[in-house]
Structure formats: C-alpha cells, structure tokens
C-alpha cells in the first residue's frame, strides 16, 4: 500500500485526484499507476486501469489470476469491473468512497451474480493516510 500511496502523491502533484495503485504477484511489482485522466485526456485513465494495463503488458496476458491489487481508494464501478475482467485474485484498498465506491460502499459490484469472477476484497488498509491525501487535495481546490 505504501507504493500505491507514492503513486497517489505523484498523481496529486500533477494536479490529478490523488489515487494510486499497484499490481503485485508473489512479491513482484507487475504494474503501477496513478490517476491521469486529465493529463492523458482519457476518462478511463484511473489509477487501477493504468496499473492493470501495465501489469497485463508486462506478463503478456490480460488475465492476472494470481495477482493482487493495492489501491488507495475504493474502486469505482468501471475499475471494479476491470478487476473482475482481469481475474485479479485479491483487492486491498485504503479509503472507502461512500458516494462512488463500487466494492463495499455505494455498490457491491464484485458480489453481483452477473460478475463471473470473484475478487477477494479488503478495505481500510492505511485508510486514514489514504483519505488524508484526498481530503487535503479537495480542500485546496474548494475553499
């Protein structure tokens, strides 16, 4: 999660919402990323998607069944779906996202009967530190 936090900090420094993610397998970093939809002119360039794309490219397969993702905030609907499509084994996230979180808060996409792959999910890891990045970022922009 510390590596995900470092990615979130870099995203925030670039003016993006400070969310970071990493994909690991057996202790090896496969992919990482921070939010970059503004800079990439890409609404899908969330930290999770950036990290999944990097990991898939590295292993040469869009499926990552033995890999785990660590992300600083609860994934949105799009990202939760991408985790299932990638066959991620386990998701570990930091801060809950009560309005848009699609894993444990606003929706529970990964538990839906229409999702064919089950991703083990655990939230609240370094939650205060992860949430602080978001709180400080938005406080600076919304006086």
mmCIF file with all atom_site columns, C-alpha atoms in Angstrom:
data_model
loop_
_atom_site.group_PDB
_atom_site.id
_atom_site.type_symbol
_atom_site.label_atom_id
_atom_site.label_alt_id
_atom_site.label_comp_id
_atom_site.label_asym_id
_atom_site.label_entity_id
_atom_site.label_seq_id
_atom_site.pdbx_PDB_ins_code
_atom_site.Cartn_x
_atom_site.Cartn_y
_atom_site.Cartn_z
_atom_site.occupancy
_atom_site.B_iso_or_equiv
_atom_site.pdbx_formal_charge
_atom_site.auth_seq_id
_atom_site.auth_comp_id
_atom_site.auth_asym_id
_atom_site.auth_atom_id
_atom_site.pdbx_PDB_model_num
ATOM 1   C CA . UNK A 1 1   ? 0.000   0.000   0.000   1.00 0.00 ? 1   UNK A CA 1
ATOM 2   C CA . UNK A 1 2   ? 2.947   2.307   0.556   1.00 0.00 ? 2   UNK A CA 1
ATOM 3   C CA . UNK A 1 3   ? 3.837   2.043   -3.142  1.00 0.00 ? 3   UNK A CA 1
ATOM 4   C CA . UNK A 1 4   ? 0.241   2.855   -4.056  1.00 0.00 ? 4   UNK A CA 1
ATOM 5   C CA . UNK A 1 5   ? 0.419   5.899   -1.771  1.00 0.00 ? 5   UNK A CA 1
ATOM 6   C CA . UNK A 1 6   ? 3.582   7.068   -3.539  1.00 0.00 ? 6   UNK A CA 1
ATOM 7   C CA . UNK A 1 7   ? 1.744   6.816   -6.871  1.00 0.00 ? 7   UNK A CA 1
ATOM 8   C CA . UNK A 1 8   ? -1.178  8.762   -5.399  1.00 0.00 ? 8   UNK A CA 1
ATOM 9   C CA . UNK A 1 9   ? 1.152   11.511  -4.217  1.00 0.00 ? 9   UNK A CA 1
ATOM 10  C CA . UNK A 1 10  ? 2.675   11.815  -7.686  1.00 0.00 ? 10  UNK A CA 1
ATOM 11  C CA . UNK A 1 11  ? -0.796  11.998  -9.234  1.00 0.00 ? 11  UNK A CA 1
ATOM 12  C CA . UNK A 1 12  ? -1.801  14.735  -6.813  1.00 0.00 ? 12  UNK A CA 1
ATOM 13  C CA . UNK A 1 13  ? 1.364   16.692  -7.538  1.00 0.00 ? 13  UNK A CA 1
ATOM 14  C CA . UNK A 1 14  ? 0.432   16.548  -11.231 1.00 0.00 ? 14  UNK A CA 1
ATOM 15  C CA . UNK A 1 15  ? -2.999  18.021  -10.483 1.00 0.00 ? 15  UNK A CA 1
ATOM 16  C CA . UNK A 1 16  ? -4.861  14.724  -10.738 1.00 0.00 ? 16  UNK A CA 1
ATOM 17  C CA . UNK A 1 17  ? -7.082  13.293  -7.995  1.00 0.00 ? 17  UNK A CA 1
ATOM 18  C CA . UNK A 1 18  ? -4.510  11.574  -5.745  1.00 0.00 ? 18  UNK A CA 1
ATOM 19  C CA . UNK A 1 19  ? -5.273  7.897   -6.140  1.00 0.00 ? 19  UNK A CA 1
ATOM 20  C CA . UNK A 1 20  ? -2.564  5.327   -6.735  1.00 0.00 ? 20  UNK A CA 1
ATOM 21  C CA . UNK A 1 21  ? -2.498  1.606   -7.446  1.00 0.00 ? 21  UNK A CA 1
ATOM 22  C CA . UNK A 1 22  ? -0.075  -1.275  -7.820  1.00 0.00 ? 22  UNK A CA 1
ATOM 23  C CA . UNK A 1 23  ? -0.447  -4.840  -9.076  1.00 0.00 ? 23  UNK A CA 1
ATOM 24  C CA . UNK A 1 24  ? 1.804   -7.447  -7.485  1.00 0.00 ? 24  UNK A CA 1
ATOM 25  C CA . UNK A 1 25  ? 2.275   -11.190 -7.832  1.00 0.00 ? 25  UNK A CA 1
ATOM 26  C CA . UNK A 1 26  ? 4.387   -13.228 -5.431  1.00 0.00 ? 26  UNK A CA 1
ATOM 27  C CA . UNK A 1 27  ? 6.014   -10.043 -4.134  1.00 0.00 ? 27  UNK A CA 1
ATOM 28  C CA . UNK A 1 28  ? 6.926   -8.826  -7.633  1.00 0.00 ? 28  UNK A CA 1
ATOM 29  C CA . UNK A 1 29  ? 5.639   -5.489  -8.909  1.00 0.00 ? 29  UNK A CA 1
ATOM 30  C CA . UNK A 1 30  ? 3.860   -6.091  -12.220 1.00 0.00 ? 30  UNK A CA 1
ATOM 31  C CA . UNK A 1 31  ? 2.294   -2.683  -12.788 1.00 0.00 ? 31  UNK A CA 1
ATOM 32  C CA . UNK A 1 32  ? 1.647   0.619   -11.103 1.00 0.00 ? 32  UNK A CA 1
ATOM 33  C CA . UNK A 1 33  ? -0.082  3.871   -11.781 1.00 0.00 ? 33  UNK A CA 1
ATOM 34  C CA . UNK A 1 34  ? -1.701  6.983   -10.519 1.00 0.00 ? 34  UNK A CA 1
ATOM 35  C CA . UNK A 1 35  ? -4.807  8.759   -11.712 1.00 0.00 ? 35  UNK A CA 1
ATOM 36  C CA . UNK A 1 36  ? -4.193  10.567  -15.001 1.00 0.00 ? 36  UNK A CA 1
ATOM 37  C CA . UNK A 1 37  ? -7.454  11.156  -16.856 1.00 0.00 ? 37  UNK A CA 1
ATOM 38  C CA . UNK A 1 38  ? -6.789  14.916  -17.072 1.00 0.00 ? 38  UNK A CA 1
ATOM 39  C CA . UNK A 1 39  ? -3.240  14.670  -18.396 1.00 0.00 ? 39  UNK A CA 1
ATOM 40  C CA . UNK A 1 40  ? -3.989  11.725  -20.687 1.00 0.00 ? 40  UNK A CA 1
ATOM 41  C CA . UNK A 1 41  ? -7.277  13.189  -21.960 1.00 0.00 ? 41  UNK A CA 1
ATOM 42  C CA . UNK A 1 42  ? -8.707  9.770   -21.127 1.00 0.00 ? 42  UNK A CA 1
ATOM 43  C CA . UNK A 1 43  ? -11.707 9.268   -18.842 1.00 0.00 ? 43  UNK A CA 1
ATOM 44  C CA . UNK A 1 44  ? -10.638 5.645   -18.288 1.00 0.00 ? 44  UNK A CA 1
ATOM 45  C CA . UNK A 1 45  ? -7.150  6.518   -17.016 1.00 0.00 ? 45  UNK A CA 1
ATOM 46  C CA . UNK A 1 46  ? -7.943  5.811   -13.379 1.00 0.00 ? 46  UNK A CA 1
ATOM 47  C CA . UNK A 1 47  ? -5.058  4.526   -11.261 1.00 0.00 ? 47  UNK A CA 1
ATOM 48  C CA . UNK A 1 48  ? -6.432  0.989   -11.263 1.00 0.00 ? 48  UNK A CA 1
ATOM 49  C CA . UNK A 1 49  ? -6.781  0.883   -15.051 1.00 0.00 ? 49  UNK A CA 1
ATOM 50  C CA . UNK A 1 50  ? -3.295  2.328   -15.565 1.00 0.00 ? 50  UNK A CA 1
ATOM 51  C CA . UNK A 1 51  ? -1.820  -0.301  -13.222 1.00 0.00 ? 51  UNK A CA 1
ATOM 52  C CA . UNK A 1 52  ? -3.807  -3.152  -14.818 1.00 0.00 ? 52  UNK A CA 1
ATOM 53  C CA . UNK A 1 53  ? -2.690  -2.123  -18.311 1.00 0.00 ? 53  UNK A CA 1
ATOM 54  C CA . UNK A 1 54  ? 0.950   -2.024  -17.228 1.00 0.00 ? 54  UNK A CA 1
ATOM 55  C CA . UNK A 1 55  ? 0.710   -5.403  -15.486 1.00 0.00 ? 55  UNK A CA 1
ATOM 56  C CA . UNK A 1 56  ? -1.043  -7.058  -18.430 1.00 0.00 ? 56  UNK A CA 1
ATOM 57  C CA . UNK A 1 57  ? 1.564   -5.695  -20.847 1.00 0.00 ? 57  UNK A CA 1
ATOM 58  C CA . UNK A 1 58  ? 4.368   -6.931  -18.627 1.00 0.00 ? 58  UNK A CA 1
ATOM 59  C CA . UNK A 1 59  ? 3.083   -10.502 -18.399 1.00 0.00 ? 59  UNK A CA 1
ATOM 60  C CA . UNK A 1 60  ? 1.699   -10.585 -21.933 1.00 0.00 ? 60  UNK A CA 1
ATOM 61  C CA . UNK A 1 61  ? -1.821  -11.501 -20.888 1.00 0.00 ? 61  UNK A CA 1
ATOM 62  C CA . UNK A 1 62  ? -4.911  -9.515  -19.978 1.00 0.00 ? 62  UNK A CA 1
ATOM 63  C CA . UNK A 1 63  ? -5.724  -12.057 -17.287 1.00 0.00 ? 63  UNK A CA 1
ATOM 64  C CA . UNK A 1 64  ? -3.880  -11.732 -13.988 1.00 0.00 ? 64  UNK A CA 1
ATOM 65  C CA . UNK A 1 65  ? -5.358  -14.559 -11.860 1.00 0.00 ? 65  UNK A CA 1
ATOM 66  C CA . UNK A 1 66  ? -2.518  -14.831 -9.345  1.00 0.00 ? 66  UNK A CA 1
ATOM 67  C CA . UNK A 1 67  ? -2.086  -11.094 -8.875  1.00 0.00 ? 67  UNK A CA 1
ATOM 68  C CA . UNK A 1 68  ? -3.247  -8.704  -6.182  1.00 0.00 ? 68  UNK A CA 1
ATOM 69  C CA . UNK A 1 69  ? -4.084  -5.015  -6.483  1.00 0.00 ? 69  UNK A CA 1
ATOM 70  C CA . UNK A 1 70  ? -3.449  -2.412  -3.815  1.00 0.00 ? 70  UNK A CA 1
ATOM 71  C CA . UNK A 1 71  ? -5.220  0.911   -4.346  1.00 0.00 ? 71  UNK A CA 1
ATOM 72  C CA . UNK A 1 72  ? -5.524  3.935   -2.098  1.00 0.00 ? 72  UNK A CA 1
ATOM 73  C CA . UNK A 1 73  ? -9.287  4.402   -2.558  1.00 0.00 ? 73  UNK A CA 1
ATOM 74  C CA . UNK A 1 74  ? -12.215 2.071   -3.075  1.00 0.00 ? 74  UNK A CA 1
ATOM 75  C CA . UNK A 1 75  ? -12.600 1.420   -6.809  1.00 0.00 ? 75  UNK A CA 1
ATOM 76  C CA . UNK A 1 76  ? -15.425 2.909   -8.847  1.00 0.00 ? 76  UNK A CA 1
ATOM 77  C CA . UNK A 1 77  ? -17.862 0.919   -10.978 1.00 0.00 ? 77  UNK A CA 1
ATOM 78  C CA . UNK A 1 78  ? -15.572 0.905   -14.025 1.00 0.00 ? 78  UNK A CA 1
ATOM 79  C CA . UNK A 1 79  ? -12.498 -0.153  -12.074 1.00 0.00 ? 79  UNK A CA 1
ATOM 80  C CA . UNK A 1 80  ? -14.307 -2.845  -10.083 1.00 0.00 ? 80  UNK A CA 1
ATOM 81  C CA . UNK A 1 81  ? -15.495 -4.340  -13.362 1.00 0.00 ? 81  UNK A CA 1
ATOM 82  C CA . UNK A 1 82  ? -11.979 -4.214  -14.780 1.00 0.00 ? 82  UNK A CA 1
ATOM 83  C CA . UNK A 1 83  ? -10.651 -6.089  -11.728 1.00 0.00 ? 83  UNK A CA 1
ATOM 84  C CA . UNK A 1 84  ? -13.105 -8.896  -12.391 1.00 0.00 ? 84  UNK A CA 1
ATOM 85  C CA . UNK A 1 85  ? -12.302 -8.926  -16.127 1.00 0.00 ? 85  UNK A CA 1
ATOM 86  C CA . UNK A 1 86  ? -8.581  -9.155  -15.314 1.00 0.00 ? 86  UNK A CA 1
ATOM 87  C CA . UNK A 1 87  ? -9.273  -12.016 -12.886 1.00 0.00 ? 87  UNK A CA 1
ATOM 88  C CA . UNK A 1 88  ? -7.419  -10.237 -10.083 1.00 0.00 ? 88  UNK A CA 1
ATOM 89  C CA . UNK A 1 89  ? -7.171  -12.570 -7.093  1.00 0.00 ? 89  UNK A CA 1
ATOM 90  C CA . UNK A 1 90  ? -7.354  -10.002 -4.291  1.00 0.00 ? 90  UNK A CA 1
ATOM 91  C CA . UNK A 1 91  ? -8.089  -6.314  -3.934  1.00 0.00 ? 91  UNK A CA 1
ATOM 92  C CA . UNK A 1 92  ? -6.784  -4.328  -0.982  1.00 0.00 ? 92  UNK A CA 1
ATOM 93  C CA . UNK A 1 93  ? -7.949  -0.724  -0.758  1.00 0.00 ? 93  UNK A CA 1
ATOM 94  C CA . UNK A 1 94  ? -7.397  2.118   1.653   1.00 0.00 ? 94  UNK A CA 1
ATOM 95  C CA . UNK A 1 95  ? -10.090 4.773   1.950   1.00 0.00 ? 95  UNK A CA 1
ATOM 96  C CA . UNK A 1 96  ? -13.753 3.962   1.450   1.00 0.00 ? 96  UNK A CA 1
ATOM 97  C CA . UNK A 1 97  ? -15.577 6.035   -1.158  1.00 0.00 ? 97  UNK A CA 1
ATOM 98  C CA . UNK A 1 98  ? -19.131 6.458   0.163   1.00 0.00 ? 98  UNK A CA 1
ATOM 99  C CA . UNK A 1 99  ? -20.534 8.189   -2.952  1.00 0.00 ? 99  UNK A CA 1
ATOM 100 C CA . UNK A 1 100 ? -18.877 6.267   -5.798  1.00 0.00 ? 100 UNK A CA 1
ATOM 101 C CA . UNK A 1 101 ? -17.280 3.178   -4.262  1.00 0.00 ? 101 UNK A CA 1
ATOM 102 C CA . UNK A 1 102 ? -18.390 0.058   -6.082  1.00 0.00 ? 102 UNK A CA 1
ATOM 103 C CA . UNK A 1 103 ? -16.872 -2.618  -3.854  1.00 0.00 ? 103 UNK A CA 1
ATOM 104 C CA . UNK A 1 104 ? -18.230 -2.029  -0.339  1.00 0.00 ? 104 UNK A CA 1
ATOM 105 C CA . UNK A 1 105 ? -19.918 1.384   -0.193  1.00 0.00 ? 105 UNK A CA 1
ATOM 106 C CA . UNK A 1 106 ? -22.350 2.730   -2.795  1.00 0.00 ? 106 UNK A CA 1
ATOM 107 C CA . UNK A 1 107 ? -22.436 -0.580  -4.694  1.00 0.00 ? 107 UNK A CA 1
ATOM 108 C CA . UNK A 1 108 ? -21.110 -4.086  -4.287  1.00 0.00 ? 108 UNK A CA 1
ATOM 109 C CA . UNK A 1 109 ? -20.287 -4.943  -7.879  1.00 0.00 ? 109 UNK A CA 1
ATOM 110 C CA . UNK A 1 110 ? -17.866 -7.732  -7.085  1.00 0.00 ? 110 UNK A CA 1
ATOM 111 C CA . UNK A 1 111 ? -20.630 -9.608  -5.245  1.00 0.00 ? 111 UNK A CA 1
ATOM 112 C CA . UNK A 1 112 ? -23.117 -9.359  -8.106  1.00 0.00 ? 112 UNK A CA 1
ATOM 113 C CA . UNK A 1 113 ? -24.426 -12.557 -9.632  1.00 0.00 ? 113 UNK A CA 1
ATOM 114 C CA . UNK A 1 114 ? -23.610 -11.163 -13.085 1.00 0.00 ? 114 UNK A CA 1
ATOM 115 C CA . UNK A 1 115 ? -19.889 -10.965 -12.263 1.00 0.00 ? 115 UNK A CA 1
ATOM 116 C CA . UNK A 1 116 ? -18.378 -14.318 -13.157 1.00 0.00 ? 116 UNK A CA 1
ATOM 117 C CA . UNK A 1 117 ? -15.067 -13.940 -11.274 1.00 0.00 ? 117 UNK A CA 1
ATOM 118 C CA . UNK A 1 118 ? -14.887 -13.424 -7.520  1.00 0.00 ? 118 UNK A CA 1
ATOM 119 C CA . UNK A 1 119 ? -12.269 -10.969 -6.315  1.00 0.00 ? 119 UNK A CA 1
ATOM 120 C CA . UNK A 1 120 ? -11.423 -11.199 -2.638  1.00 0.00 ? 120 UNK A CA 1
ATOM 121 C CA . UNK A 1 121 ? -11.658 -7.653  -1.246  1.00 0.00 ? 121 UNK A CA 1
ATOM 122 C CA . UNK A 1 122 ? -10.393 -5.999  1.918   1.00 0.00 ? 122 UNK A CA 1
ATOM 123 C CA . UNK A 1 123 ? -10.739 -2.313  2.700   1.00 0.00 ? 123 UNK A CA 1
ATOM 124 C CA . UNK A 1 124 ? -9.453  0.039   5.336   1.00 0.00 ? 124 UNK A CA 1
ATOM 125 C CA . UNK A 1 125 ? -5.716  -0.594  4.943   1.00 0.00 ? 125 UNK A CA 1
ATOM 126 C CA . UNK A 1 126 ? -3.912  2.656   5.822   1.00 0.00 ? 126 UNK A CA 1
ATOM 127 C CA . UNK A 1 127 ? -7.343  4.226   5.395   1.00 0.00 ? 127 UNK A CA 1
ATOM 128 C CA . UNK A 1 128 ? -6.619  7.429   7.306   1.00 0.00 ? 128 UNK A CA 1
ATOM 129 C CA . UNK A 1 129 ? -3.442  8.137   5.366   1.00 0.00 ? 129 UNK A CA 1
ATOM 130 C CA . UNK A 1 130 ? -5.152  7.380   2.055   1.00 0.00 ? 130 UNK A CA 1
ATOM 131 C CA . UNK A 1 131 ? -8.181  9.508   2.929   1.00 0.00 ? 131 UNK A CA 1
ATOM 132 C CA . UNK A 1 132 ? -5.985  12.395  4.080   1.00 0.00 ? 132 UNK A CA 1
ATOM 133 C CA . UNK A 1 133 ? -4.496  12.722  0.587   1.00 0.00 ? 133 UNK A CA 1
ATOM 134 C CA . UNK A 1 134 ? -7.979  13.085  -0.888  1.00 0.00 ? 134 UNK A CA 1
ATOM 135 C CA . UNK A 1 135 ? -9.251  15.416  1.835   1.00 0.00 ? 135 UNK A CA 1
ATOM 136 C CA . UNK A 1 136 ? -6.258  17.723  1.522   1.00 0.00 ? 136 UNK A CA 1
ATOM 137 C CA . UNK A 1 137 ? -6.413  17.691  -2.281  1.00 0.00 ? 137 UNK A CA 1
ATOM 138 C CA . UNK A 1 138 ? -10.065 18.729  -2.430  1.00 0.00 ? 138 UNK A CA 1
ATOM 139 C CA . UNK A 1 139 ? -9.763  21.191  0.456   1.00 0.00 ? 139 UNK A CA 1
ATOM 140 C CA . UNK A 1 140 ? -7.089  23.059  -1.510  1.00 0.00 ? 140 UNK A CA 1
ATOM 141 C CA . UNK A 1 141 ? -9.394  23.296  -4.526  1.00 0.00 ? 141 UNK A CA 1
ATOM 142 C CA . UNK A 1 142 ? -12.704 24.008  -2.796  1.00 0.00 ? 142 UNK A CA 1
ATOM 143 C CA . UNK A 1 143 ? -12.121 26.744  -0.242  1.00 0.00 ? 143 UNK A CA 1
#
